[in-house]
Amino acid sequence: MKSLKSIILLVLMVAFSAYQSVVGQTFTLPELTYQYSDLEPYIDSVTMQIHHSRHHKAYVDNLNKALADAGISGVSLQDLILNVSKYGTAVRNNGGGHYNHSLFWEILTPGTAKKPQGKLAAAIDLQFGSLENLQTELNKAAAGRFGSGWAWLIVTKNNGLKVVSTANQDNPLMDIAEERGIPILGIDVWEHAYYLKYQNRRTDYLTAIWNVINWEKVSEKYLRAIEN
């Protein structure tokens, strides 16, 4: 069986080719495939606009500045994430912010979310018993994250599924993560992701977000993770 690191590298090269920089270029803010208002009423348009065009853009801009200040160039996003312990705090925080949000936008979709199908559905049933049980575990991890951070569904080195949580803008791909794996679904629980609509009611936000999860995209990520 291939090592976790080799699987991660293969998945990242495919899944994030649109977001990673190449030699001589800076990182850029990815465009969304939907409008800010399209996730209403579950995520309001003002939150989406601020979250994407300000918060995410700030991570991109600050990452570019941190790399320039450190004299670092020609390093792809996956290399930064996989070897984040080699870099300073600014690269860790802003590189993580860029990676995490790029994934987050991908796994959201307008309209009522469809249920997972095929191999992903079977894997969820095998690991968690049902989709509802998975949602309960992810909501528990997200609600229990003290302060800011993320809850993740990851593919482990043995091709299993697991729910984990990370603080701030860390993620399970980082070499400093306590539990490593390939993230295929991430839920942002920073207050800027939900506070305008839900205020301190994080659990209401977590209930609502399942209505806009793009299970087709999550399934694509799952298949890439287990087939490489």
PDB file of N, CA, C and O in Angstrom, residues 93-168:
ATOM      1  N   ASN A  93      -0.335  29.884   9.123  1.00  0.00           N
ATOM      2  CA  ASN A  93      -1.691  30.409   9.294  1.00  0.00           C
ATOM      3  C   ASN A  93      -2.337  30.776   7.965  1.00  0.00           C
ATOM      4  O   ASN A  93      -3.491  30.419   7.695  1.00  0.00           O
ATOM      5  N   ASN A  94      -1.610  31.480   7.124  1.00  0.00           N
ATOM      6  CA  ASN A  94      -2.191  31.970   5.884  1.00  0.00           C
ATOM      7  C   ASN A  94      -2.212  30.913   4.783  1.00  0.00           C
ATOM      8  O   ASN A  94      -3.145  30.872   3.977  1.00  0.00           O
ATOM      9  N   GLY A  95      -1.198  30.051   4.760  1.00  0.00           N
ATOM     10  CA  GLY A  95      -1.243  28.927   3.831  1.00  0.00           C
ATOM     11  C   GLY A  95      -2.388  27.988   4.162  1.00  0.00           C
ATOM     12  O   GLY A  95      -3.101  27.518   3.270  1.00  0.00           O
ATOM     13  N   GLY A  96      -2.563  27.719   5.457  1.00  0.00           N
ATOM     14  CA  GLY A  96      -3.694  26.901   5.879  1.00  0.00           C
ATOM     15  C   GLY A  96      -5.015  27.560   5.550  1.00  0.00           C
ATOM     16  O   GLY A  96      -5.953  26.912   5.084  1.00  0.00           O
ATOM     17  N   GLY A  97      -5.096  28.870   5.774  1.00  0.00           N
ATOM     18  CA  GLY A  97      -6.324  29.587   5.462  1.00  0.00           C
ATOM     19  C   GLY A  97      -6.676  29.519   3.991  1.00  0.00           C
ATOM     20  O   GLY A  97      -7.843  29.366   3.615  1.00  0.00           O
ATOM     21  N   HIS A  98      -5.671  29.626   3.135  1.00  0.00           N
ATOM     22  CA  HIS A  98      -5.904  29.548   1.691  1.00  0.00           C
ATOM     23  C   HIS A  98      -6.350  28.140   1.283  1.00  0.00           C
ATOM     24  O   HIS A  98      -7.339  27.966   0.557  1.00  0.00           O
ATOM     25  N   TYR A  99      -5.643  27.142   1.750  1.00  0.00           N
ATOM     26  CA  TYR A  99      -5.992  25.755   1.422  1.00  0.00           C
ATOM     27  C   TYR A  99      -7.388  25.403   1.933  1.00  0.00           C
ATOM     28  O   TYR A  99      -8.233  24.868   1.198  1.00  0.00           O
ATOM     29  N   ASN A 100      -7.634  25.692   3.209  1.00  0.00           N
ATOM     30  CA  ASN A 100      -8.891  25.289   3.831  1.00  0.00           C
ATOM     31  C   ASN A 100     -10.097  25.927   3.146  1.00  0.00           C
ATOM     32  O   ASN A 100     -11.103  25.262   2.889  1.00  0.00           O
ATOM     33  N   HIS A 101      -9.992  27.212   2.864  1.00  0.00           N
ATOM     34  CA  HIS A 101     -11.119  27.890   2.245  1.00  0.00           C
ATOM     35  C   HIS A 101     -11.322  27.447   0.787  1.00  0.00           C
ATOM     36  O   HIS A 101     -12.464  27.353   0.319  1.00  0.00           O
ATOM     37  N   SER A 102     -10.239  27.170   0.085  1.00  0.00           N
ATOM     38  CA  SER A 102     -10.374  26.675  -1.290  1.00  0.00           C
ATOM     39  C   SER A 102     -11.167  25.376  -1.321  1.00  0.00           C
ATOM     40  O   SER A 102     -12.021  25.167  -2.190  1.00  0.00           O
ATOM     41  N   LEU A 103     -10.899  24.500  -0.355  1.00  0.00           N
ATOM     42  CA  LEU A 103     -11.656  23.249  -0.258  1.00  0.00           C
ATOM     43  C   LEU A 103     -13.096  23.529   0.150  1.00  0.00           C
ATOM     44  O   LEU A 103     -14.041  22.947  -0.407  1.00  0.00           O
ATOM     45  N   PHE A 104     -13.280  24.436   1.106  1.00  0.00           N
ATOM     46  CA  PHE A 104     -14.610  24.743   1.625  1.00  0.00           C
ATOM     47  C   PHE A 104     -15.551  25.211   0.520  1.00  0.00           C
ATOM     48  O   PHE A 104     -16.686  24.746   0.413  1.00  0.00           O
ATOM     49  N   TRP A 105     -15.085  26.133  -0.325  1.00  0.00           N
ATOM     50  CA  TRP A 105     -15.945  26.630  -1.412  1.00  0.00           C
ATOM     51  C   TRP A 105     -16.321  25.500  -2.360  1.00  0.00           C
ATOM     52  O   TRP A 105     -17.431  25.473  -2.897  1.00  0.00           O
ATOM     53  N   GLU A 106     -15.403  24.573  -2.571  1.00  0.00           N
ATOM     54  CA  GLU A 106     -15.666  23.473  -3.501  1.00  0.00           C
ATOM     55  C   GLU A 106     -16.770  22.553  -3.019  1.00  0.00           C
ATOM     56  O   GLU A 106     -17.515  21.995  -3.838  1.00  0.00           O
ATOM     57  N   ILE A 107     -16.865  22.326  -1.717  1.00  0.00           N
ATOM     58  CA  ILE A 107     -17.810  21.320  -1.226  1.00  0.00           C
ATOM     59  C   ILE A 107     -19.143  21.931  -0.806  1.00  0.00           C
ATOM     60  O   ILE A 107     -19.939  21.266  -0.135  1.00  0.00           O
ATOM     61  N   LEU A 108     -19.391  23.180  -1.232  1.00  0.00           N
ATOM     62  CA  LEU A 108     -20.696  23.796  -1.043  1.00  0.00           C
ATOM     63  C   LEU A 108     -21.406  23.887  -2.390  1.00  0.00           C
ATOM     64  O   LEU A 108     -20.763  24.033  -3.428  1.00  0.00           O
ATOM     65  N   THR A 109     -22.723  23.825  -2.370  1.00  0.00           N
ATOM     66  CA  THR A 109     -23.485  23.871  -3.618  1.00  0.00           C
ATOM     67  C   THR A 109     -24.840  24.505  -3.380  1.00  0.00           C
ATOM     68  O   THR A 109     -25.442  24.319  -2.307  1.00  0.00           O
ATOM     69  N   PRO A 110     -25.361  25.259  -4.338  1.00  0.00           N
ATOM     70  CA  PRO A 110     -26.714  25.821  -4.200  1.00  0.00           C
ATOM     71  C   PRO A 110     -27.781  24.735  -4.206  1.00  0.00           C
ATOM     72  O   PRO A 110     -27.570  23.640  -4.730  1.00  0.00           O
ATOM     73  N   GLY A 111     -28.906  25.042  -3.626  1.00  0.00           N
ATOM     74  CA  GLY A 111     -30.027  24.114  -3.651  1.00  0.00           C
ATOM     75  C   GLY A 111     -29.917  23.063  -2.559  1.00  0.00           C
ATOM     76  O   GLY A 111     -29.010  23.076  -1.734  1.00  0.00           O
ATOM     77  N   THR A 112     -30.851  22.165  -2.570  1.00  0.00           N
ATOM     78  CA  THR A 112     -30.869  21.097  -1.582  1.00  0.00           C
ATOM     79  C   THR A 112     -29.819  20.047  -1.908  1.00  0.00           C
ATOM     80  O   THR A 112     -29.773  19.519  -3.019  1.00  0.00           O
ATOM     81  N   ALA A 113     -28.989  19.759  -0.945  1.00  0.00           N
ATOM     82  CA  ALA A 113     -27.902  18.808  -1.165  1.00  0.00           C
ATOM     83  C   ALA A 113     -28.448  17.393  -1.358  1.00  0.00           C
ATOM     84  O   ALA A 113     -29.367  16.965  -0.660  1.00  0.00           O
ATOM     85  N   LYS A 114     -27.877  16.684  -2.321  1.00  0.00           N
ATOM     86  CA  LYS A 114     -28.223  15.289  -2.516  1.00  0.00           C
ATOM     87  C   LYS A 114     -27.415  14.431  -1.546  1.00  0.00           C
ATOM     88  O   LYS A 114     -26.373  14.842  -1.059  1.00  0.00           O
ATOM     89  N   LYS A 115     -27.897  13.236  -1.294  1.00  0.00           N
ATOM     90  CA  LYS A 115     -27.172  12.334  -0.414  1.00  0.00           C
ATOM     91  C   LYS A 115     -26.005  11.693  -1.157  1.00  0.00           C
ATOM     92  O   LYS A 115     -26.041  11.554  -2.379  1.00  0.00           O
ATOM     93  N   PRO A 116     -24.955  11.300  -0.426  1.00  0.00           N
ATOM     94  CA  PRO A 116     -23.834  10.624  -1.087  1.00  0.00           C
ATOM     95  C   PRO A 116     -24.283   9.314  -1.723  1.00  0.00           C
ATOM     96  O   PRO A 116     -25.209   8.661  -1.239  1.00  0.00           O
ATOM     97  N   GLN A 117     -23.594   8.949  -2.802  1.00  0.00           N
ATOM     98  CA  GLN A 117     -23.937   7.745  -3.554  1.00  0.00           C
ATOM     99  C   GLN A 117     -22.701   6.859  -3.696  1.00  0.00           C
ATOM    100  O   GLN A 117     -21.577   7.260  -3.395  1.00  0.00           O
ATOM    101  N   GLY A 118     -22.909   5.658  -4.205  1.00  0.00           N
ATOM    102  CA  GLY A 118     -21.815   4.778  -4.597  1.00  0.00           C
ATOM    103  C   GLY A 118     -20.863   4.410  -3.477  1.00  0.00           C
ATOM    104  O   GLY A 118     -21.268   4.129  -2.342  1.00  0.00           O
ATOM    105  N   LYS A 119     -19.570   4.424  -3.829  1.00  0.00           N
ATOM    106  CA  LYS A 119     -18.542   3.969  -2.883  1.00  0.00           C
ATOM    107  C   LYS A 119     -18.483   4.826  -1.630  1.00  0.00           C
ATOM    108  O   LYS A 119     -18.229   4.313  -0.536  1.00  0.00           O
ATOM    109  N   LEU A 120     -18.692   6.124  -1.778  1.00  0.00           N
ATOM    110  CA  LEU A 120     -18.663   6.982  -0.595  1.00  0.00           C
ATOM    111  C   LEU A 120     -19.810   6.638   0.343  1.00  0.00           C
ATOM    112  O   LEU A 120     -19.611   6.540   1.563  1.00  0.00           O
ATOM    113  N   ALA A 121     -20.997   6.460  -0.186  1.00  0.00           N
ATOM    114  CA  ALA A 121     -22.144   6.097   0.651  1.00  0.00           C
ATOM    115  C   ALA A 121     -21.884   4.784   1.382  1.00  0.00           C
ATOM    116  O   ALA A 121     -22.185   4.655   2.580  1.00  0.00           O
ATOM    117  N   ALA A 122     -21.313   3.811   0.676  1.00  0.00           N
ATOM    118  CA  ALA A 122     -21.011   2.518   1.292  1.00  0.00           C
ATOM    119  C   ALA A 122     -19.964   2.660   2.388  1.00  0.00           C
ATOM    120  O   ALA A 122     -20.071   2.031   3.453  1.00  0.00           O
ATOM    121  N   ALA A 123     -18.949   3.489   2.136  1.00  0.00           N
ATOM    122  CA  ALA A 123     -17.896   3.699   3.135  1.00  0.00           C
ATOM    123  C   ALA A 123     -18.441   4.399   4.370  1.00  0.00           C
ATOM    124  O   ALA A 123     -18.050   4.082   5.504  1.00  0.00           O
ATOM    125  N   ILE A 124     -19.347   5.365   4.171  1.00  0.00           N
ATOM    126  CA  ILE A 124     -19.965   6.056   5.303  1.00  0.00           C
ATOM    127  C   ILE A 124     -20.793   5.085   6.135  1.00  0.00           C
ATOM    128  O   ILE A 124     -20.715   5.072   7.370  1.00  0.00           O
ATOM    129  N   ASP A 125     -21.571   4.251   5.467  1.00  0.00           N
ATOM    130  CA  ASP A 125     -22.385   3.270   6.188  1.00  0.00           C
ATOM    131  C   ASP A 125     -21.502   2.285   6.951  1.00  0.00           C
ATOM    132  O   ASP A 125     -21.817   1.897   8.089  1.00  0.00           O
ATOM    133  N   LEU A 126     -20.412   1.860   6.332  1.00  0.00           N
ATOM    134  CA  LEU A 126     -19.506   0.909   6.980  1.00  0.00           C
ATOM    135  C   LEU A 126     -18.838   1.529   8.200  1.00  0.00           C
ATOM    136  O   LEU A 126     -18.739   0.889   9.262  1.00  0.00           O
ATOM    137  N   GLN A 127     -18.368   2.760   8.065  1.00  0.00           N
ATOM    138  CA  GLN A 127     -17.597   3.392   9.139  1.00  0.00           C
ATOM    139  C   GLN A 127     -18.484   3.974  10.240  1.00  0.00           C
ATOM    140  O   GLN A 127     -18.158   3.889  11.425  1.00  0.00           O
ATOM    141  N   PHE A 128     -19.614   4.577   9.842  1.00  0.00           N
ATOM    142  CA  PHE A 128     -20.419   5.319  10.810  1.00  0.00           C
ATOM    143  C   PHE A 128     -21.817   4.734  11.030  1.00  0.00           C
ATOM    144  O   PHE A 128     -22.511   5.155  11.951  1.00  0.00           O
ATOM    145  N   GLY A 129     -22.228   3.810  10.184  1.00  0.00           N
ATOM    146  CA  GLY A 129     -23.548   3.214  10.336  1.00  0.00           C
ATOM    147  C   GLY A 129     -24.606   3.873   9.483  1.00  0.00           C
ATOM    148  O   GLY A 129     -25.529   3.207   9.008  1.00  0.00           O
ATOM    149  N   SER A 130     -24.472   5.178   9.269  1.00  0.00           N
ATOM    150  CA  SER A 130     -25.433   5.911   8.448  1.00  0.00           C
ATOM    151  C   SER A 130     -24.907   7.312   8.201  1.00  0.00           C
ATOM    152  O   SER A 130     -24.010   7.792   8.911  1.00  0.00           O
ATOM    153  N   LEU A 131     -25.479   7.983   7.206  1.00  0.00           N
ATOM    154  CA  LEU A 131     -25.129   9.378   6.955  1.00  0.00           C
ATOM    155  C   LEU A 131     -25.494  10.236   8.149  1.00  0.00           C
ATOM    156  O   LEU A 131     -24.742  11.158   8.519  1.00  0.00           O
ATOM    157  N   GLU A 132     -26.607   9.950   8.765  1.00  0.00           N
ATOM    158  CA  GLU A 132     -27.040  10.733   9.926  1.00  0.00           C
ATOM    159  C   GLU A 132     -26.029  10.625  11.073  1.00  0.00           C
ATOM    160  O   GLU A 132     -25.757  11.617  11.762  1.00  0.00           O
ATOM    161  N   ASN A 133     -25.463   9.443  11.263  1.00  0.00           N
ATOM    162  CA  ASN A 133     -24.451   9.275  12.314  1.00  0.00           C
ATOM    163  C   ASN A 133     -23.185  10.061  11.993  1.00  0.00           C
ATOM    164  O   ASN A 133     -22.558  10.651  12.885  1.00  0.00           O
ATOM    165  N   LEU A 134     -22.806  10.080  10.711  1.00  0.00           N
ATOM    166  CA  LEU A 134     -21.648  10.881  10.298  1.00  0.00           C
ATOM    167  C   LEU A 134     -21.908  12.361  10.571  1.00  0.00           C
ATOM    168  O   LEU A 134     -21.040  13.064  11.099  1.00  0.00           O
ATOM    169  N   GLN A 135     -23.078  12.833  10.190  1.00  0.00           N
ATOM    170  CA  GLN A 135     -23.410  14.228  10.425  1.00  0.00           C
ATOM    171  C   GLN A 135     -23.370  14.559  11.916  1.00  0.00           C
ATOM    172  O   GLN A 135     -22.883  15.626  12.309  1.00  0.00           O
ATOM    173  N   THR A 136     -23.849  13.654  12.731  1.00  0.00           N
ATOM    174  CA  THR A 136     -23.822  13.859  14.186  1.00  0.00           C
ATOM    175  C   THR A 136     -22.395  13.970  14.688  1.00  0.00           C
ATOM    176  O   THR A 136     -22.072  14.849  15.508  1.00  0.00           O
ATOM    177  N   GLU A 137     -21.507  13.095  14.200  1.00  0.00           N
ATOM    178  CA  GLU A 137     -20.107  13.125  14.643  1.00  0.00           C
ATOM    179  C   GLU A 137     -19.402  14.395  14.180  1.00  0.00           C
ATOM    180  O   GLU A 137     -18.640  15.010  14.937  1.00  0.00           O
ATOM    181  N   LEU A 138     -19.648  14.800  12.927  1.00  0.00           N
ATOM    182  CA  LEU A 138     -19.029  16.033  12.429  1.00  0.00           C
ATOM    183  C   LEU A 138     -19.552  17.250  13.175  1.00  0.00           C
ATOM    184  O   LEU A 138     -18.780  18.162  13.532  1.00  0.00           O
ATOM    185  N   ASN A 139     -20.850  17.301  13.440  1.00  0.00           N
ATOM    186  CA  ASN A 139     -21.416  18.411  14.191  1.00  0.00           C
ATOM    187  C   ASN A 139     -20.861  18.455  15.610  1.00  0.00           C
ATOM    188  O   ASN A 139     -20.599  19.534  16.155  1.00  0.00           O
ATOM    189  N   LYS A 140     -20.667  17.300  16.208  1.00  0.00           N
ATOM    190  CA  LYS A 140     -20.105  17.239  17.551  1.00  0.00           C
ATOM    191  C   LYS A 140     -18.675  17.764  17.560  1.00  0.00           C
ATOM    192  O   LYS A 140     -18.281  18.539  18.445  1.00  0.00           O
ATOM    193  N   ALA A 141     -17.898  17.353  16.560  1.00  0.00           N
ATOM    194  CA  ALA A 141     -16.512  17.825  16.468  1.00  0.00           C
ATOM    195  C   ALA A 141     -16.462  19.328  16.225  1.00  0.00           C
ATOM    196  O   ALA A 141     -15.625  20.040  16.796  1.00  0.00           O
ATOM    197  N   ALA A 142     -17.359  19.821  15.371  1.00  0.00           N
ATOM    198  CA  ALA A 142     -17.390  21.244  15.050  1.00  0.00           C
ATOM    199  C   ALA A 142     -17.878  22.075  16.236  1.00  0.00           C
ATOM    200  O   ALA A 142     -17.314  23.126  16.546  1.00  0.00           O
ATOM    201  N   ALA A 143     -18.926  21.607  16.895  1.00  0.00           N
ATOM    202  CA  ALA A 143     -19.465  22.334  18.043  1.00  0.00           C
ATOM    203  C   ALA A 143     -18.494  22.313  19.213  1.00  0.00           C
ATOM    204  O   ALA A 143     -18.421  23.263  20.003  1.00  0.00           O
ATOM    205  N   GLY A 144     -17.734  21.232  19.327  1.00  0.00           N
ATOM    206  CA  GLY A 144     -16.813  21.086  20.446  1.00  0.00           C
ATOM    207  C   GLY A 144     -15.463  21.746  20.242  1.00  0.00           C
ATOM    208  O   GLY A 144     -14.646  21.774  21.176  1.00  0.00           O
ATOM    209  N   ARG A 145     -15.200  22.274  19.072  1.00  0.00           N
ATOM    210  CA  ARG A 145     -13.948  22.977  18.806  1.00  0.00           C
ATOM    211  C   ARG A 145     -13.972  24.310  19.553  1.00  0.00           C
ATOM    212  O   ARG A 145     -14.701  25.208  19.206  1.00  0.00           O
ATOM    213  N   PHE A 146     -13.164  24.432  20.575  1.00  0.00           N
ATOM    214  CA  PHE A 146     -13.125  25.666  21.363  1.00  0.00           C
ATOM    215  C   PHE A 146     -12.482  26.780  20.548  1.00  0.00           C
ATOM    216  O   PHE A 146     -11.414  26.604  19.984  1.00  0.00           O
ATOM    217  N   GLY A 147     -13.163  27.902  20.461  1.00  0.00           N
ATOM    218  CA  GLY A 147     -12.632  28.999  19.671  1.00  0.00           C
ATOM    219  C   GLY A 147     -12.796  28.717  18.190  1.00  0.00           C
ATOM    220  O   GLY A 147     -13.801  28.166  17.754  1.00  0.00           O
ATOM    221  N   SER A 148     -11.797  29.104  17.424  1.00  0.00           N
ATOM    222  CA  SER A 148     -11.882  29.005  15.970  1.00  0.00           C
ATOM    223  C   SER A 148     -11.219  27.730  15.459  1.00  0.00           C
ATOM    224  O   SER A 148     -10.261  27.237  16.049  1.00  0.00           O
ATOM    225  N   GLY A 149     -11.727  27.226  14.336  1.00  0.00           N
ATOM    226  CA  GLY A 149     -11.119  26.039  13.756  1.00  0.00           C
ATOM    227  C   GLY A 149     -12.016  25.376  12.744  1.00  0.00           C
ATOM    228  O   GLY A 149     -12.930  25.993  12.193  1.00  0.00           O
ATOM    229  N   TRP A 150     -11.760  24.093  12.529  1.00  0.00           N
ATOM    230  CA  TRP A 150     -12.436  23.325  11.488  1.00  0.00           C
ATOM    231  C   TRP A 150     -12.758  21.914  11.982  1.00  0.00           C
ATOM    232  O   TRP A 150     -12.038  21.365  12.815  1.00  0.00           O
ATOM    233  N   ALA A 151     -13.824  21.341  11.424  1.00  0.00           N
ATOM    234  CA  ALA A 151     -14.103  19.912  11.567  1.00  0.00           C
ATOM    235  C   ALA A 151     -13.951  19.280  10.194  1.00  0.00           C
ATOM    236  O   ALA A 151     -14.347  19.875   9.184  1.00  0.00           O
ATOM    237  N   TRP A 152     -13.374  18.079  10.161  1.00  0.00           N
ATOM    238  CA  TRP A 152     -13.018  17.455   8.895  1.00  0.00           C
ATOM    239  C   TRP A 152     -13.504  16.008   8.816  1.00  0.00           C
ATOM    240  O   TRP A 152     -13.496  15.286   9.819  1.00  0.00           O
ATOM    241  N   LEU A 153     -13.846  15.598   7.607  1.00  0.00           N
ATOM    242  CA  LEU A 153     -13.948  14.182   7.279  1.00  0.00           C
ATOM    243  C   LEU A 153     -12.726  13.862   6.441  1.00  0.00           C
ATOM    244  O   LEU A 153     -12.504  14.477   5.401  1.00  0.00           O
ATOM    245  N   ILE A 154     -11.909  12.913   6.911  1.00  0.00           N
ATOM    246  CA  ILE A 154     -10.661  12.607   6.225  1.00  0.00           C
ATOM    247  C   ILE A 154     -10.615  11.145   5.806  1.00  0.00           C
ATOM    248  O   ILE A 154     -11.301  10.290   6.365  1.00  0.00           O
ATOM    249  N   VAL A 155      -9.798  10.891   4.791  1.00  0.00           N
ATOM    250  CA  VAL A 155      -9.439   9.530   4.405  1.00  0.00           C
ATOM    251  C   VAL A 155      -8.111   9.217   5.074  1.00  0.00           C
ATOM    252  O   VAL A 155      -7.127   9.941   4.904  1.00  0.00           O
ATOM    253  N   THR A 156      -8.074   8.133   5.846  1.00  0.00           N
ATOM    254  CA  THR A 156      -6.875   7.767   6.589  1.00  0.00           C
ATOM    255  C   THR A 156      -5.903   6.994   5.698  1.00  0.00           C
ATOM    256  O   THR A 156      -6.218   6.646   4.553  1.00  0.00           O
ATOM    257  N   LYS A 157      -4.736   6.696   6.243  1.00  0.00           N
ATOM    258  CA  LYS A 157      -3.716   5.986   5.471  1.00  0.00           C
ATOM    259  C   LYS A 157      -4.157   4.580   5.080  1.00  0.00           C
ATOM    260  O   LYS A 157      -3.610   3.989   4.150  1.00  0.00           O
ATOM    261  N   ASN A 158      -5.143   4.034   5.784  1.00  0.00           N
ATOM    262  CA  ASN A 158      -5.672   2.709   5.452  1.00  0.00           C
ATOM    263  C   ASN A 158      -6.955   2.795   4.632  1.00  0.00           C
ATOM    264  O   ASN A 158      -7.695   1.819   4.531  1.00  0.00           O
ATOM    265  N   ASN A 159      -7.209   3.985   4.060  1.00  0.00           N
ATOM    266  CA  ASN A 159      -8.388   4.229   3.232  1.00  0.00           C
ATOM    267  C   ASN A 159      -9.692   4.170   4.015  1.00  0.00           C
ATOM    268  O   ASN A 159     -10.771   3.962   3.433  1.00  0.00           O
ATOM    269  N   GLY A 160      -9.606   4.336   5.322  1.00  0.00           N
ATOM    270  CA  GLY A 160     -10.805   4.457   6.133  1.00  0.00           C
ATOM    271  C   GLY A 160     -11.264   5.902   6.202  1.00  0.00           C
ATOM    272  O   GLY A 160     -10.604   6.807   5.689  1.00  0.00           O
ATOM    273  N   LEU A 161     -12.406   6.131   6.812  1.00  0.00           N
ATOM    274  CA  LEU A 161     -12.923   7.469   7.033  1.00  0.00           C
ATOM    275  C   LEU A 161     -12.856   7.799   8.520  1.00  0.00           C
ATOM    276  O   LEU A 161     -13.086   6.930   9.370  1.00  0.00           O
ATOM    277  N   LYS A 162     -12.581   9.059   8.813  1.00  0.00           N
ATOM    278  CA  LYS A 162     -12.502   9.467  10.212  1.00  0.00           C
ATOM    279  C   LYS A 162     -12.869  10.934  10.338  1.00  0.00           C
ATOM    280  O   LYS A 162     -12.587  11.745   9.437  1.00  0.00           O
ATOM    281  N   VAL A 163     -13.502  11.293  11.441  1.00  0.00           N
ATOM    282  CA  VAL A 163     -13.822  12.680  11.759  1.00  0.00           C
ATOM    283  C   VAL A 163     -12.771  13.225  12.716  1.00  0.00           C
ATOM    284  O   VAL A 163     -12.468  12.599  13.739  1.00  0.00           O
ATOM    285  N   VAL A 164     -12.197  14.369  12.365  1.00  0.00           N
ATOM    286  CA  VAL A 164     -11.202  15.021  13.221  1.00  0.00           C
ATOM    287  C   VAL A 164     -11.482  16.516  13.240  1.00  0.00           C
ATOM    288  O   VAL A 164     -12.274  17.034  12.455  1.00  0.00           O
ATOM    289  N   SER A 165     -10.810  17.205  14.130  1.00  0.00           N
ATOM    290  CA  SER A 165     -10.955  18.654  14.234  1.00  0.00           C
ATOM    291  C   SER A 165      -9.578  19.280  14.403  1.00  0.00           C
ATOM    292  O   SER A 165      -8.676  18.677  14.995  1.00  0.00           O
ATOM    293  N   THR A 166      -9.410  20.494  13.856  1.00  0.00           N
ATOM    294  CA  THR A 166      -8.151  21.222  14.019  1.00  0.00           C
ATOM    295  C   THR A 166      -8.449  22.654  14.429  1.00  0.00           C
ATOM    296  O   THR A 166      -9.509  23.198  14.147  1.00  0.00           O
ATOM    297  N   ALA A 167      -7.486  23.250  15.101  1.00  0.00           N
ATOM    298  CA  ALA A 167      -7.635  24.632  15.561  1.00  0.00           C
ATOM    299  C   ALA A 167      -7.186  25.614  14.491  1.00  0.00           C
ATOM    300  O   ALA A 167      -6.397  25.281  13.609  1.00  0.00           O
ATOM    301  N   ASN A 168      -7.726  26.823  14.583  1.00  0.00           N
ATOM    302  CA  ASN A 168      -7.296  27.936  13.742  1.00  0.00           C
ATOM    303  C   ASN A 168      -7.386  27.566  12.261  1.00  0.00           C
ATOM    304  O   ASN A 168      -8.402  27.109  11.801  1.00  0.00           O
TER     305      ASN A 168
END
